[in-house]
PDB file of C-alpha atoms in Angstrom:
ATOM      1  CA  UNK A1164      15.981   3.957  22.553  1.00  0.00           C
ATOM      2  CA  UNK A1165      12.695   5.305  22.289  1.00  0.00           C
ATOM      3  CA  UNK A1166      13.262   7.575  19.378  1.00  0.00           C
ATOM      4  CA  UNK A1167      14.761   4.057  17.548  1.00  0.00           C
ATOM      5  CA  UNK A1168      11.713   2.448  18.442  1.00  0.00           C
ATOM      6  CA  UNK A1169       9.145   5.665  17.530  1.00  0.00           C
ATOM      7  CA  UNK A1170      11.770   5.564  13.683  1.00  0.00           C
ATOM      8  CA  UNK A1171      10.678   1.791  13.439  1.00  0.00           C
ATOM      9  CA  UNK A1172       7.152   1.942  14.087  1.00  0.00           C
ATOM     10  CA  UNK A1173       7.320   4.927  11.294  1.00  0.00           C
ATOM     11  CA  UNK A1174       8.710   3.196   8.297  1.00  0.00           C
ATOM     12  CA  UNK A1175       6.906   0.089   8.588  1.00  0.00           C
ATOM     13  CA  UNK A1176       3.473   2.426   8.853  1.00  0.00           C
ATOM     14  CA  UNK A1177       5.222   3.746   5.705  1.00  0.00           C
ATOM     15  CA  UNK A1178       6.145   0.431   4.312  1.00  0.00           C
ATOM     16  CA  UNK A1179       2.463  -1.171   5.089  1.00  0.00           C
ATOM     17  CA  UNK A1180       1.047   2.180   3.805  1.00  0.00           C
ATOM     18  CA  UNK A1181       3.196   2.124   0.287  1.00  0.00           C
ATOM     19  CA  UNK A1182       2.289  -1.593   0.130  1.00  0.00           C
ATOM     20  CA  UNK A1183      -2.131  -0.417   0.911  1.00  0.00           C
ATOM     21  CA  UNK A1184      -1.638   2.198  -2.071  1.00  0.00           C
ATOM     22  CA  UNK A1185       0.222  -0.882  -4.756  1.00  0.00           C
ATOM     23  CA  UNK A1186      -2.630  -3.592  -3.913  1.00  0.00           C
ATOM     24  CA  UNK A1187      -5.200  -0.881  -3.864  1.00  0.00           C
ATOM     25  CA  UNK A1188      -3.621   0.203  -7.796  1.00  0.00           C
ATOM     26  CA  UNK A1189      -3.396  -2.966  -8.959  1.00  0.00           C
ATOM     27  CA  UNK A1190      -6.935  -4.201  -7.754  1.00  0.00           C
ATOM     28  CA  UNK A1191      -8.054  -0.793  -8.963  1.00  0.00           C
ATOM     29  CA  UNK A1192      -6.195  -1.513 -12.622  1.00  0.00           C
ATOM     30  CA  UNK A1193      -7.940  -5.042 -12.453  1.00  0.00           C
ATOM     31  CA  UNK A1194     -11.437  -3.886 -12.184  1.00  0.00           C
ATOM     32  CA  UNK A1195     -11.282  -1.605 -15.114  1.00  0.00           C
ATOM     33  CA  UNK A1196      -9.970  -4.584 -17.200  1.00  0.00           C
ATOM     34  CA  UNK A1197     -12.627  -6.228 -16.195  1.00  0.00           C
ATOM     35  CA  UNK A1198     -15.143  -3.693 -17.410  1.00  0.00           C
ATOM     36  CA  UNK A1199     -13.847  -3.241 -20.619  1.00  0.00           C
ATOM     37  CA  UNK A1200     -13.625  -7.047 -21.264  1.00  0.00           C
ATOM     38  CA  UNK A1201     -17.491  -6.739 -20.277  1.00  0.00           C
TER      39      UNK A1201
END
């Protein structure tokens, strides 16, 4: 039970981290379009 739980907890860190690094690329992608438009 407590390994299921400990499994759980690890892949939605995982998910939520996966999710951190895609909005963090995509803002990051953003920005530079922004500074060459400028």
């Amino acid at each position: 039970m407590v390994s299921t739980a400990v499994g759980i907890l690890l892949r939605a860190l995982c998910g939520l981290f996966t999710y951190c690094i895609a909005l963090f690329g995509h803002f990051d992608a953003s920005l530079q379009q922004l500074r060459c438009d400028c």
